[in-house]
Amino acid sequence: MRSRRHPLLAAFLAALFVLAAGLGLAGAPSTATAAATAAAAPVRIMPLGDSITGSPGCWRSMLWDQLQNAGYTDIDFVGTLNAQSCALTHDADNEGHGGFLATTTADQNLLPGWLATTAPDIVVMHFGTNDVWSSIAPDTILAAYTKLVGQMRASNPAMKVLVAQIIPINPSSCAECAARTVAFNERVPAWARGITTAQSPVTVVDQWTGFDTATDTYDGVHPNAVGDAKMAARWFPALSALLTPGDPENPEEPGNQGCSAAFRTVSAWQGGYQGEVTVTNTSATARTSSWAVTLGLPAGSRLTQVWNGALTGTTVRDAGWNGTLTAGASTTFGFLASTSEAAGTPSLAASCAAS
């Protein structure tokens, strides 16, 4: 219903509000309050790409979990999509469009609309797999990259961009795709060096080296749980280097998030195995107060029991008493897992985050 406020009363109230604002009273936030509000704004991170990023792209959930466990809590994953079908609870917003090509996205100017809606500060981009599959020349794909980065900078002149050397692909329908991926990835670092600026750095993240389509994908293209863990582990150091921990428990030790996780098979049998993970503080000076290890289990495998740690999904956190590790110190946890594979030594990726 439309207001029928008396004109004289309205004028009086307006004058009173102006006076209050001038005196720094209610309705006029102080400079300190405004600064605190600005400081509290989370860093907005857009995961950008195709189905490897968005369908379901569970490396995002593992990466989110690692960042949170390392104290990077003032972050917000953003995107116009929100697929959520991963084991770990996470901020599922993303811009991973299944079947999309980087070249088509650039040619059709799709990115500016997504940027306007989500306003990211950082873009994490794994894009170009479908272009390589479609036998598009590396020069053409990189020209699309250049246009996309230009659109990012038009949205935010201080945009920070992480660009992947994409994971290998070897689909049964494309015998040449593996070699095409190598040829494309070889060109990415030089392209990035040519386009990076001090205000808007472009950082290359090697997602290709050490990634095996036979063990790390379920179809020669899309990562399985092991592949997702490998991708998250590669993104984490590059992304965390652009962030400030939002809730560090050791403020006298800023930037402490380093740890490693080494897996070994203790024993294996038909339908299961016993594993052990050694967690090591990789810092030369700082201690940890907590740690979390995300396990990339093979397809058909699940954890049935964990000791010396607390299990959530596929992430094992410290048990409290073993969370504090001095520089270079290690601790271990063990687990039992079931598997659908034949007896043998299982392959398992483990990524670690500490705070």
mmCIF file of C-alpha atoms in Angstrom:
data_model
loop_
_atom_site.group_PDB
_atom_site.id
_atom_site.type_symbol
_atom_site.label_atom_id
_atom_site.label_comp_id
_atom_site.label_asym_id
_atom_site.label_seq_id
_atom_site.Cartn_x
_atom_site.Cartn_y
_atom_site.Cartn_z
ATOM 1 C CA MET A 1 0.000 0.000 0.000
ATOM 2 C CA ARG A 2 1.260 3.466 -0.892
ATOM 3 C CA SER A 3 2.231 5.731 2.036
ATOM 4 C CA ARG A 4 0.275 8.971 2.664
ATOM 5 C CA ARG A 5 2.824 10.624 5.011
ATOM 6 C CA HIS A 6 2.140 14.335 5.631
ATOM 7 C CA PRO A 7 4.525 16.608 3.640
ATOM 8 C CA LEU A 8 5.588 18.664 6.690
ATOM 9 C CA LEU A 9 6.320 15.539 8.719
ATOM 10 C CA ALA A 10 8.300 14.070 5.852
ATOM 11 C CA ALA A 11 10.405 17.215 5.560
ATOM 12 C CA PHE A 12 11.072 17.240 9.295
ATOM 13 C CA LEU A 13 12.161 13.598 9.287
ATOM 14 C CA ALA A 14 14.446 14.165 6.303
ATOM 15 C CA ALA A 15 16.140 17.081 8.039
ATOM 16 C CA LEU A 16 16.558 15.025 11.204
ATOM 17 C CA PHE A 17 18.195 12.193 9.219
ATOM 18 C CA VAL A 18 20.669 14.594 7.581
ATOM 19 C CA LEU A 19 21.582 15.996 11.002
ATOM 20 C CA ALA A 20 22.099 12.524 12.403
ATOM 21 C CA ALA A 21 24.304 11.569 9.485
ATOM 22 C CA GLY A 22 26.424 14.660 9.979
ATOM 23 C CA LEU A 23 26.930 13.797 13.650
ATOM 24 C CA GLY A 24 27.834 10.166 12.893
ATOM 25 C CA LEU A 25 24.681 8.864 14.600
ATOM 26 C CA ALA A 26 22.360 6.016 13.598
ATOM 27 C CA GLY A 27 22.010 5.533 9.872
ATOM 28 C CA ALA A 28 25.454 6.969 9.082
ATOM 29 C CA PRO A 29 28.108 4.249 9.363
ATOM 30 C CA SER A 30 31.495 5.483 10.552
ATOM 31 C CA THR A 31 34.652 5.173 8.484
ATOM 32 C CA ALA A 32 35.863 2.431 10.816
ATOM 33 C CA THR A 33 32.618 0.494 10.390
ATOM 34 C CA ALA A 34 32.760 0.810 6.619
ATOM 35 C CA ALA A 35 36.371 -0.348 6.612
ATOM 36 C CA ALA A 36 35.525 -3.325 8.784
ATOM 37 C CA THR A 37 32.667 -4.258 6.473
ATOM 38 C CA ALA A 38 34.956 -4.062 3.445
ATOM 39 C CA ALA A 39 37.627 -6.114 5.205
ATOM 40 C CA ALA A 40 35.095 -8.801 6.039
ATOM 41 C CA ALA A 41 34.013 -9.321 2.423
ATOM 42 C CA PRO A 42 34.960 -12.846 1.313
ATOM 43 C CA VAL A 43 37.225 -13.493 -1.646
ATOM 44 C CA ARG A 44 35.025 -14.597 -4.532
ATOM 45 C CA ILE A 45 36.424 -17.517 -6.548
ATOM 46 C CA MET A 46 34.920 -18.700 -9.849
ATOM 47 C CA PRO A 47 35.708 -22.272 -10.986
ATOM 48 C CA LEU A 48 35.427 -21.988 -14.788
ATOM 49 C CA GLY A 49 35.389 -24.739 -17.389
ATOM 50 C CA ASP A 50 33.408 -27.629 -18.802
ATOM 51 C CA SER A 51 32.099 -30.903 -17.362
ATOM 52 C CA ILE A 52 35.431 -31.679 -15.695
ATOM 53 C CA THR A 53 34.707 -28.625 -13.540
ATOM 54 C CA GLY A 54 30.946 -28.866 -13.217
ATOM 55 C CA SER A 55 29.522 -32.327 -13.844
ATOM 56 C CA PRO A 56 29.973 -32.914 -10.970
ATOM 57 C CA GLY A 57 33.568 -31.673 -10.703
ATOM 58 C CA CYS A 58 34.139 -33.085 -7.229
ATOM 59 C CA TRP A 59 37.685 -31.749 -7.166
ATOM 60 C CA ARG A 60 35.945 -28.508 -6.193
ATOM 61 C CA SER A 61 34.527 -30.109 -3.059
ATOM 62 C CA MET A 62 37.933 -31.505 -2.096
ATOM 63 C CA LEU A 63 39.592 -28.149 -2.757
ATOM 64 C CA TRP A 64 36.951 -26.332 -0.703
ATOM 65 C CA ASP A 65 37.483 -28.790 2.154
ATOM 66 C CA GLN A 66 41.255 -28.342 2.076
ATOM 67 C CA LEU A 67 40.953 -24.549 2.073
ATOM 68 C CA GLN A 68 38.539 -24.548 4.994
ATOM 69 C CA ASN A 69 40.727 -26.912 7.001
ATOM 70 C CA ALA A 70 43.759 -24.711 6.348
ATOM 71 C CA GLY A 71 41.986 -21.644 7.751
ATOM 72 C CA TYR A 72 40.951 -20.050 4.455
ATOM 73 C CA THR A 73 37.392 -19.427 5.590
ATOM 74 C CA ASP A 74 36.772 -15.956 4.118
ATOM 75 C CA ILE A 75 36.096 -17.313 0.640
ATOM 76 C CA ASP A 76 33.043 -17.753 -1.559
ATOM 77 C CA PHE A 77 32.934 -20.030 -4.595
ATOM 78 C CA VAL A 78 30.747 -18.278 -7.172
ATOM 79 C CA GLY A 79 29.022 -19.196 -10.428
ATOM 80 C CA THR A 80 25.623 -19.334 -12.064
ATOM 81 C CA LEU A 81 25.551 -23.147 -11.677
ATOM 82 C CA ASN A 82 25.181 -25.119 -8.456
ATOM 83 C CA ALA A 83 25.514 -28.855 -9.109
ATOM 84 C CA GLN A 84 25.862 -30.668 -5.769
ATOM 85 C CA SER A 85 26.369 -34.405 -5.977
ATOM 86 C CA CYS A 86 29.738 -34.881 -4.279
ATOM 87 C CA ALA A 87 30.400 -36.669 -0.999
ATOM 88 C CA LEU A 88 31.915 -33.646 0.733
ATOM 89 C CA THR A 89 29.679 -30.727 1.670
ATOM 90 C CA HIS A 90 30.983 -27.585 0.002
ATOM 91 C CA ASP A 91 30.088 -24.312 -1.654
ATOM 92 C CA ALA A 92 28.972 -25.796 -4.978
ATOM 93 C CA ASP A 93 28.592 -22.583 -7.020
ATOM 94 C CA ASN A 94 30.593 -22.909 -10.228
ATOM 95 C CA GLU A 95 30.796 -22.045 -13.909
ATOM 96 C CA GLY A 96 31.523 -25.534 -15.237
ATOM 97 C CA HIS A 97 29.331 -25.986 -18.311
ATOM 98 C CA GLY A 98 29.264 -29.546 -19.623
ATOM 99 C CA GLY A 99 30.139 -29.846 -23.310
ATOM 100 C CA PHE A 100 31.225 -26.199 -23.660
ATOM 101 C CA LEU A 101 34.285 -25.165 -25.642
ATOM 102 C CA ALA A 102 36.566 -22.317 -24.609
ATOM 103 C CA THR A 103 36.516 -21.063 -28.205
ATOM 104 C CA THR A 104 32.712 -21.019 -28.409
ATOM 105 C CA THR A 105 32.442 -19.374 -25.005
ATOM 106 C CA ALA A 106 34.752 -16.610 -26.220
ATOM 107 C CA ASP A 107 33.166 -16.285 -29.676
ATOM 108 C CA GLN A 108 29.644 -16.003 -28.237
ATOM 109 C CA ASN A 109 30.710 -13.623 -25.444
ATOM 110 C CA LEU A 110 29.141 -15.806 -22.757
ATOM 111 C CA LEU A 111 31.614 -14.982 -19.998
ATOM 112 C CA PRO A 112 30.772 -11.274 -19.438
ATOM 113 C CA GLY A 113 27.242 -12.151 -18.330
ATOM 114 C CA TRP A 114 28.521 -14.746 -15.866
ATOM 115 C CA LEU A 115 31.077 -12.266 -14.539
ATOM 116 C CA ALA A 116 28.471 -9.542 -14.116
ATOM 117 C CA THR A 117 26.279 -11.893 -12.111
ATOM 118 C CA THR A 118 28.989 -13.292 -9.831
ATOM 119 C CA ALA A 119 31.765 -10.612 -9.636
ATOM 120 C CA PRO A 120 34.723 -12.933 -8.894
ATOM 121 C CA ASP A 121 38.112 -11.813 -7.598
ATOM 122 C CA ILE A 122 39.854 -15.005 -8.736
ATOM 123 C CA VAL A 123 39.114 -17.355 -11.632
ATOM 124 C CA VAL A 124 40.249 -20.989 -11.481
ATOM 125 C CA MET A 125 40.078 -22.165 -15.094
ATOM 126 C CA HIS A 126 40.325 -25.701 -16.473
ATOM 127 C CA PHE A 127 38.989 -25.132 -19.971
ATOM 128 C CA GLY A 128 39.785 -26.437 -23.444
ATOM 129 C CA THR A 129 39.270 -30.196 -23.216
ATOM 130 C CA ASN A 130 36.376 -30.154 -25.672
ATOM 131 C CA ASP A 131 38.363 -27.866 -27.992
ATOM 132 C CA VAL A 132 41.256 -30.342 -28.048
ATOM 133 C CA TRP A 133 38.796 -33.196 -28.587
ATOM 134 C CA SER A 134 37.336 -31.239 -31.521
ATOM 135 C CA SER A 135 40.797 -30.890 -33.082
ATOM 136 C CA ILE A 136 40.861 -27.100 -32.737
ATOM 137 C CA ALA A 137 44.368 -25.704 -33.174
ATOM 138 C CA PRO A 138 46.272 -24.586 -30.055
ATOM 139 C CA ASP A 139 46.643 -21.063 -31.512
ATOM 140 C CA THR A 140 42.872 -20.770 -31.788
ATOM 141 C CA ILE A 141 42.277 -22.041 -28.254
ATOM 142 C CA LEU A 142 44.897 -19.672 -26.834
ATOM 143 C CA ALA A 143 43.362 -16.756 -28.732
ATOM 144 C CA ALA A 144 40.103 -17.636 -26.969
ATOM 145 C CA TYR A 145 41.978 -17.712 -23.657
ATOM 146 C CA THR A 146 43.290 -14.230 -24.377
ATOM 147 C CA LYS A 147 39.796 -12.918 -25.061
ATOM 148 C CA LEU A 148 38.435 -14.552 -21.913
ATOM 149 C CA VAL A 149 41.183 -13.028 -19.761
ATOM 150 C CA GLY A 150 40.456 -9.639 -21.333
ATOM 151 C CA GLN A 151 36.805 -10.017 -20.372
ATOM 152 C CA MET A 152 37.815 -10.981 -16.828
ATOM 153 C CA ARG A 153 39.939 -7.851 -16.544
ATOM 154 C CA ALA A 154 37.144 -5.708 -17.927
ATOM 155 C CA SER A 155 35.020 -7.031 -15.068
ATOM 156 C CA ASN A 156 37.782 -6.612 -12.476
ATOM 157 C CA PRO A 157 41.112 -4.961 -13.425
ATOM 158 C CA ALA A 158 42.790 -6.764 -10.518
ATOM 159 C CA MET A 159 41.496 -10.208 -11.490
ATOM 160 C CA LYS A 160 43.802 -13.075 -10.554
ATOM 161 C CA VAL A 161 43.650 -16.065 -12.880
ATOM 162 C CA LEU A 162 44.790 -19.656 -12.368
ATOM 163 C CA VAL A 163 44.930 -21.514 -15.697
ATOM 164 C CA ALA A 164 45.415 -25.261 -15.897
ATOM 165 C CA GLN A 165 47.551 -27.259 -18.202
ATOM 166 C CA ILE A 166 44.571 -29.545 -18.679
ATOM 167 C CA ILE A 167 44.470 -33.148 -17.522
ATOM 168 C CA PRO A 168 45.294 -35.752 -20.187
ATOM 169 C CA ILE A 169 42.426 -37.279 -22.116
ATOM 170 C CA ASN A 170 42.327 -40.585 -23.959
ATOM 171 C CA PRO A 171 38.724 -41.354 -24.958
ATOM 172 C CA SER A 172 38.102 -44.517 -26.922
ATOM 173 C CA SER A 173 36.630 -42.459 -29.773
ATOM 174 C CA CYS A 174 39.688 -40.225 -30.201
ATOM 175 C CA ALA A 175 43.044 -41.883 -30.726
ATOM 176 C CA GLU A 176 44.727 -38.527 -31.386
ATOM 177 C CA CYS A 177 43.413 -36.718 -28.289
ATOM 178 C CA ALA A 178 46.293 -37.726 -26.016
ATOM 179 C CA ALA A 179 48.894 -36.241 -28.347
ATOM 180 C CA ARG A 180 46.770 -33.154 -28.998
ATOM 181 C CA THR A 181 46.572 -32.507 -25.254
ATOM 182 C CA VAL A 182 50.353 -32.651 -24.956
ATOM 183 C CA ALA A 183 50.776 -30.254 -27.871
ATOM 184 C CA PHE A 184 48.312 -27.791 -26.378
ATOM 185 C CA ASN A 185 49.701 -27.930 -22.836
ATOM 186 C CA GLU A 186 53.210 -27.246 -24.112
ATOM 187 C CA ARG A 187 51.997 -23.866 -25.365
ATOM 188 C CA VAL A 188 50.200 -22.697 -22.222
ATOM 189 C CA PRO A 189 53.168 -21.489 -20.089
ATOM 190 C CA ALA A 190 54.539 -19.186 -22.794
ATOM 191 C CA TRP A 191 51.058 -17.797 -23.426
ATOM 192 C CA ALA A 192 50.617 -17.097 -19.712
ATOM 193 C CA ARG A 193 53.984 -15.326 -19.456
ATOM 194 C CA GLY A 194 52.971 -13.092 -22.336
ATOM 195 C CA ILE A 195 49.623 -12.039 -20.862
ATOM 196 C CA THR A 196 50.332 -11.832 -17.119
ATOM 197 C CA THR A 197 50.583 -8.411 -15.448
ATOM 198 C CA ALA A 198 51.496 -7.241 -11.961
ATOM 199 C CA GLN A 199 47.934 -6.103 -11.334
ATOM 200 C CA SER A 200 46.299 -9.151 -12.891
ATOM 201 C CA PRO A 201 48.653 -12.147 -12.706
ATOM 202 C CA VAL A 202 47.986 -15.296 -14.724
ATOM 203 C CA THR A 203 49.429 -18.395 -13.060
ATOM 204 C CA VAL A 204 49.766 -21.778 -14.763
ATOM 205 C CA VAL A 205 48.849 -24.841 -12.679
ATOM 206 C CA ASP A 206 50.167 -28.142 -14.028
ATOM 207 C CA GLN A 207 47.248 -30.569 -13.904
ATOM 208 C CA TRP A 208 48.792 -32.805 -16.561
ATOM 209 C CA THR A 209 51.979 -34.212 -15.048
ATOM 210 C CA GLY A 210 51.399 -37.365 -12.989
ATOM 211 C CA PHE A 211 47.755 -37.721 -14.055
ATOM 212 C CA ASP A 212 46.999 -41.131 -15.582
ATOM 213 C CA THR A 213 43.812 -41.583 -17.605
ATOM 214 C CA ALA A 214 43.896 -45.340 -16.909
ATOM 215 C CA THR A 215 43.734 -44.974 -13.112
ATOM 216 C CA ASP A 216 42.532 -41.411 -12.552
ATOM 217 C CA THR A 217 39.472 -41.241 -14.856
ATOM 218 C CA TYR A 218 36.423 -43.431 -15.304
ATOM 219 C CA ASP A 219 36.122 -42.931 -19.060
ATOM 220 C CA GLY A 220 39.467 -41.641 -20.287
ATOM 221 C CA VAL A 221 38.306 -38.034 -19.830
ATOM 222 C CA HIS A 222 36.496 -37.314 -16.555
ATOM 223 C CA PRO A 223 38.335 -37.749 -13.237
ATOM 224 C CA ASN A 224 37.290 -40.392 -10.748
ATOM 225 C CA ALA A 225 37.811 -39.928 -6.995
ATOM 226 C CA VAL A 226 41.573 -40.453 -7.319
ATOM 227 C CA GLY A 227 41.742 -37.948 -10.161
ATOM 228 C CA ASP A 228 39.633 -35.419 -8.265
ATOM 229 C CA ALA A 229 42.019 -35.655 -5.311
ATOM 230 C CA LYS A 230 45.007 -35.117 -7.592
ATOM 231 C CA MET A 231 43.387 -32.055 -9.161
ATOM 232 C CA ALA A 232 42.484 -30.534 -5.790
ATOM 233 C CA ALA A 233 46.029 -31.130 -4.548
ATOM 234 C CA ARG A 234 47.436 -29.237 -7.554
ATOM 235 C CA TRP A 235 45.015 -26.308 -7.250
ATOM 236 C CA PHE A 236 45.477 -25.891 -3.489
ATOM 237 C CA PRO A 237 48.997 -24.385 -3.243
ATOM 238 C CA ALA A 238 48.441 -22.053 -6.192
ATOM 239 C CA LEU A 239 45.094 -20.815 -4.873
ATOM 240 C CA SER A 240 46.092 -20.586 -1.224
ATOM 241 C CA ALA A 241 49.059 -18.419 -2.264
ATOM 242 C CA LEU A 242 46.511 -15.795 -3.365
ATOM 243 C CA LEU A 243 44.558 -15.906 -0.100
ATOM 244 C CA THR A 244 44.946 -14.860 3.518
ATOM 245 C CA PRO A 245 43.809 -17.342 6.176
ATOM 246 C CA GLY A 246 40.494 -16.116 7.535
ATOM 247 C CA ASP A 247 40.668 -17.734 10.947
ATOM 248 C CA PRO A 248 44.226 -18.712 11.812
ATOM 249 C CA GLU A 249 44.643 -20.326 15.196
ATOM 250 C CA ASN A 250 48.319 -19.346 15.345
ATOM 251 C CA PRO A 251 48.451 -15.644 14.376
ATOM 252 C CA GLU A 252 52.127 -15.509 15.306
ATOM 253 C CA GLU A 253 52.756 -17.997 12.500
ATOM 254 C CA PRO A 254 51.058 -16.476 9.428
ATOM 255 C CA GLY A 255 50.741 -18.487 6.265
ATOM 256 C CA ASN A 256 51.178 -21.851 7.949
ATOM 257 C CA GLN A 257 49.280 -24.440 5.960
ATOM 258 C CA GLY A 258 51.944 -26.845 4.780
ATOM 259 C CA CYS A 259 51.799 -30.572 5.282
ATOM 260 C CA SER A 260 52.236 -33.681 3.187
ATOM 261 C CA ALA A 261 50.475 -37.034 3.269
ATOM 262 C CA ALA A 262 52.197 -40.276 2.235
ATOM 263 C CA PHE A 263 50.104 -43.427 1.811
ATOM 264 C CA ARG A 264 51.305 -47.020 2.058
ATOM 265 C CA THR A 265 49.514 -50.333 1.923
ATOM 266 C CA VAL A 266 49.993 -52.373 5.103
ATOM 267 C CA SER A 267 48.201 -55.437 3.788
ATOM 268 C CA ALA A 268 45.649 -56.322 1.120
ATOM 269 C CA TRP A 269 43.194 -59.135 0.555
ATOM 270 C CA GLN A 270 40.316 -60.009 -1.730
ATOM 271 C CA GLY A 271 37.743 -57.250 -1.190
ATOM 272 C CA GLY A 272 39.738 -54.973 1.090
ATOM 273 C CA TYR A 273 43.005 -53.585 2.406
ATOM 274 C CA GLN A 274 44.635 -51.867 5.377
ATOM 275 C CA GLY A 275 46.330 -48.546 4.749
ATOM 276 C CA GLU A 276 48.495 -46.127 6.686
ATOM 277 C CA VAL A 277 49.054 -42.434 5.994
ATOM 278 C CA THR A 278 52.002 -40.465 7.364
ATOM 279 C CA VAL A 279 51.240 -36.774 7.860
ATOM 280 C CA THR A 280 54.297 -34.502 7.946
ATOM 281 C CA ASN A 281 54.535 -30.801 8.755
ATOM 282 C CA THR A 282 56.490 -29.465 5.770
ATOM 283 C CA SER A 283 57.140 -26.020 7.261
ATOM 284 C CA ALA A 284 60.694 -25.182 8.251
ATOM 285 C CA THR A 285 59.629 -23.042 11.229
ATOM 286 C CA ALA A 286 55.886 -23.126 11.951
ATOM 287 C CA ARG A 287 53.905 -25.681 13.899
ATOM 288 C CA THR A 288 50.461 -26.979 12.986
ATOM 289 C CA SER A 289 47.471 -26.970 15.298
ATOM 290 C CA SER A 290 45.337 -29.207 13.073
ATOM 291 C CA TRP A 291 45.507 -31.141 9.828
ATOM 292 C CA ALA A 292 43.183 -32.848 7.379
ATOM 293 C CA VAL A 293 43.948 -35.433 4.711
ATOM 294 C CA THR A 294 41.612 -35.994 1.759
ATOM 295 C CA LEU A 295 41.854 -39.489 0.311
ATOM 296 C CA GLY A 296 41.185 -40.154 -3.348
ATOM 297 C CA LEU A 297 39.738 -43.635 -3.094
ATOM 298 C CA PRO A 298 39.570 -45.877 -6.169
ATOM 299 C CA ALA A 299 36.141 -46.446 -7.672
ATOM 300 C CA GLY A 300 34.204 -48.998 -5.647
ATOM 301 C CA SER A 301 36.275 -48.448 -2.512
ATOM 302 C CA ARG A 302 35.113 -47.000 0.807
ATOM 303 C CA LEU A 303 36.578 -46.520 4.271
ATOM 304 C CA THR A 304 35.164 -48.835 6.933
ATOM 305 C CA GLN A 305 37.321 -47.946 9.937
ATOM 306 C CA VAL A 306 39.834 -45.228 10.874
ATOM 307 C CA TRP A 307 42.097 -44.916 13.909
ATOM 308 C CA ASN A 308 44.190 -41.967 15.125
ATOM 309 C CA GLY A 309 41.900 -39.674 13.122
ATOM 310 C CA ALA A 310 38.309 -38.511 12.673
ATOM 311 C CA LEU A 311 36.547 -39.415 9.413
ATOM 312 C CA THR A 312 34.147 -37.171 7.469
ATOM 313 C CA GLY A 313 33.306 -38.423 3.975
ATOM 314 C CA THR A 314 36.715 -39.170 2.477
ATOM 315 C CA THR A 315 38.580 -36.679 4.661
ATOM 316 C CA VAL A 316 40.432 -37.749 7.808
ATOM 317 C CA ARG A 317 41.113 -34.995 10.345
ATOM 318 C CA ASP A 318 43.434 -35.171 13.320
ATOM 319 C CA ALA A 319 42.106 -36.763 16.495
ATOM 320 C CA GLY A 320 42.906 -33.694 18.602
ATOM 321 C CA TRP A 321 45.873 -35.071 20.469
ATOM 322 C CA ASN A 322 47.892 -35.515 17.241
ATOM 323 C CA GLY A 323 46.950 -32.258 15.497
ATOM 324 C CA THR A 324 49.916 -30.256 16.784
ATOM 325 C CA LEU A 325 53.083 -31.011 14.835
ATOM 326 C CA THR A 326 56.295 -29.058 15.209
ATOM 327 C CA ALA A 327 58.245 -28.142 12.085
ATOM 328 C CA GLY A 328 59.264 -31.327 10.283
ATOM 329 C CA ALA A 329 57.409 -33.627 12.695
ATOM 330 C CA SER A 330 55.157 -36.486 11.551
ATOM 331 C CA THR A 331 52.255 -38.574 12.800
ATOM 332 C CA THR A 332 50.313 -41.462 11.308
ATOM 333 C CA PHE A 333 46.760 -42.693 11.065
ATOM 334 C CA GLY A 334 45.474 -46.008 9.799
ATOM 335 C CA PHE A 335 42.336 -47.286 8.146
ATOM 336 C CA LEU A 336 40.549 -50.273 6.723
ATOM 337 C CA ALA A 337 38.852 -50.034 3.349
ATOM 338 C CA SER A 338 36.674 -52.280 1.256
ATOM 339 C CA THR A 339 37.192 -52.528 -2.474
ATOM 340 C CA SER A 340 35.596 -54.188 -5.473
ATOM 341 C CA GLU A 341 38.983 -54.757 -7.074
ATOM 342 C CA ALA A 342 40.960 -57.978 -6.988
ATOM 343 C CA ALA A 343 43.549 -58.434 -4.256
ATOM 344 C CA GLY A 344 46.667 -56.376 -4.845
ATOM 345 C CA THR A 345 48.382 -53.148 -3.894
ATOM 346 C CA PRO A 346 45.817 -50.335 -4.248
ATOM 347 C CA SER A 347 46.642 -46.956 -5.782
ATOM 348 C CA LEU A 348 45.459 -44.082 -3.615
ATOM 349 C CA ALA A 349 46.069 -40.324 -3.772
ATOM 350 C CA ALA A 350 46.245 -38.348 -0.515
ATOM 351 C CA SER A 351 46.337 -34.550 -0.196
ATOM 352 C CA CYS A 352 46.974 -32.689 3.043
ATOM 353 C CA ALA A 353 46.058 -29.271 4.453
ATOM 354 C CA ALA A 354 47.096 -27.880 7.835
ATOM 355 C CA SER A 355 46.476 -24.803 9.947
#
